GROMACS .gro file of C-alpha atoms in nm:
model
   96
    1MET     CA    1  -4.449   5.105   1.170
    2SER     CA    2  -4.151   5.018   1.395
    3ARG     CA    3  -3.797   5.076   1.281
    4ARG     CA    4  -3.702   4.709   1.314
    5CYS     CA    5  -3.564   4.473   1.059
    6GLU     CA    6  -3.811   4.174   1.010
    7LEU     CA    7  -3.534   3.925   0.948
    8THR     CA    8  -3.240   4.021   1.174
    9GLY     CA    9  -3.422   4.215   1.439
   10LYS     CA   10  -3.191   4.517   1.411
   11GLY     CA   11  -3.339   4.827   1.564
   12PRO     CA   12  -3.241   5.181   1.661
   13MET     CA   13  -2.932   5.238   1.872
   14VAL     CA   14  -2.860   5.528   2.104
   15GLY     CA   15  -2.547   5.742   2.111
   16ASN     CA   16  -2.407   6.084   2.138
   17ASN     CA   17  -2.350   6.380   1.895
   18SER     CA   18  -2.017   6.532   1.967
   19SER     CA   19  -1.975   6.897   1.885
   20HIS     CA   20  -1.645   7.073   1.800
   21ALA     CA   21  -1.639   7.194   2.163
   22ASN     CA   22  -1.694   6.821   2.279
   23ASN     CA   23  -2.044   6.892   2.406
   24LYS     CA   24  -2.248   6.568   2.407
   25THR     CA   25  -2.623   6.545   2.306
   26LYS     CA   26  -2.821   6.231   2.273
   27ARG     CA   27  -2.911   6.097   1.922
   28ARG     CA   28  -3.050   5.781   1.760
   29TYR     CA   29  -2.870   5.558   1.505
   30LEU     CA   30  -3.156   5.428   1.280
   31PRO     CA   31  -3.105   5.096   1.079
   32ASN     CA   32  -3.102   5.123   0.692
   33LEU     CA   33  -3.445   4.974   0.630
   34ASN     CA   34  -3.578   4.905   0.282
   35ASP     CA   35  -3.917   4.773   0.164
   36VAL     CA   36  -3.840   4.472  -0.065
   37THR     CA   37  -4.026   4.190  -0.222
   38LEU     CA   38  -3.821   3.867  -0.197
   39GLN     CA   39  -3.909   3.567  -0.410
   40SER     CA   40  -3.966   3.232  -0.244
   41GLU     CA   41  -3.879   2.935  -0.470
   42SER     CA   42  -4.086   2.683  -0.266
   43LEU     CA   43  -4.394   2.897  -0.239
   44LYS     CA   44  -4.356   3.023  -0.595
   45ARG     CA   45  -4.459   3.388  -0.500
   46GLY     CA   46  -4.309   3.711  -0.374
   47ILE     CA   47  -4.301   3.813   0.000
   48LYS     CA   48  -4.298   4.175   0.099
   49LEU     CA   49  -4.068   4.251   0.395
   50ARG     CA   50  -3.913   4.562   0.560
   51ILE     CA   51  -3.548   4.458   0.605
   52SER     CA   52  -3.216   4.625   0.661
   53ALA     CA   53  -2.957   4.646   0.381
   54HIS     CA   54  -2.740   4.416   0.581
   55ALA     CA   55  -3.024   4.156   0.593
   56LEU     CA   56  -3.065   4.183   0.215
   57ARG     CA   57  -2.695   4.107   0.162
   58SER     CA   58  -2.718   3.807   0.402
   59VAL     CA   59  -3.029   3.669   0.205
   60ASP     CA   60  -2.828   3.691  -0.117
   61HIS     CA   61  -2.518   3.539   0.041
   62ARG     CA   62  -2.713   3.233   0.180
   63GLY     CA   63  -2.889   3.169  -0.163
   64GLY     CA   64  -3.226   3.316  -0.119
   65LEU     CA   65  -3.507   3.370   0.118
   66ASP     CA   66  -3.594   2.993   0.172
   67ALA     CA   67  -3.226   2.908   0.264
   68TYR     CA   68  -3.197   3.223   0.492
   69LEU     CA   69  -3.517   3.146   0.689
   70ALA     CA   70  -3.423   2.782   0.723
   71LYS     CA   71  -3.113   2.888   0.930
   72ALA     CA   72  -3.262   3.193   1.107
   73LYS     CA   73  -3.343   3.184   1.472
   74ASP     CA   74  -3.715   3.222   1.557
   75THR     CA   75  -3.636   3.480   1.822
   76ASP     CA   76  -3.503   3.721   1.562
   77LEU     CA   77  -3.784   3.700   1.320
   78SER     CA   78  -4.090   3.911   1.316
   79ALA     CA   79  -4.432   3.760   1.334
   80ALA     CA   80  -4.482   3.796   0.955
   81ALA     CA   81  -4.139   3.644   0.879
   82LEU     CA   82  -4.202   3.353   1.126
   83LYS     CA   83  -4.536   3.285   0.947
   84VAL     CA   84  -4.358   3.276   0.613
   85LYS     CA   85  -4.090   3.041   0.757
   86LYS     CA   86  -4.357   2.797   0.870
   87GLU     CA   87  -4.524   2.811   0.523
   88ILE     CA   88  -4.195   2.739   0.355
   89ALA     CA   89  -4.122   2.442   0.584
   90LYS     CA   90  -4.465   2.301   0.531
   91ALA     CA   91  -4.426   2.335   0.146
   92LEU     CA   92  -4.085   2.167   0.155
   93THR     CA   93  -4.218   1.878   0.357
   94ALA     CA   94  -4.517   1.834   0.130
   95GLU     CA   95  -4.278   1.854  -0.181
   96ALA     CA   96  -4.048   1.577  -0.047
   0.00000   0.00000   0.00000
């Protein structure tokens, strides 16, 4: 399983550990990923995603998964999230 957020595309970054003697060694900064089930109002079911804590706050801020995916760029989303986005769009057009 890759260490990448399914909604924002955030992944590991690289940097240096710096010792007291100022010796530098490579290290990885991993994103804070969580397995969550987000509820979709238009699909009336839960969707399991592996997203970062920052993305979870962004989903809450935008007013839910449906609103977040409507504004999200397709390039940032994973294949699973893109599939859900298309399902939601289809459900909204059928509803209207």
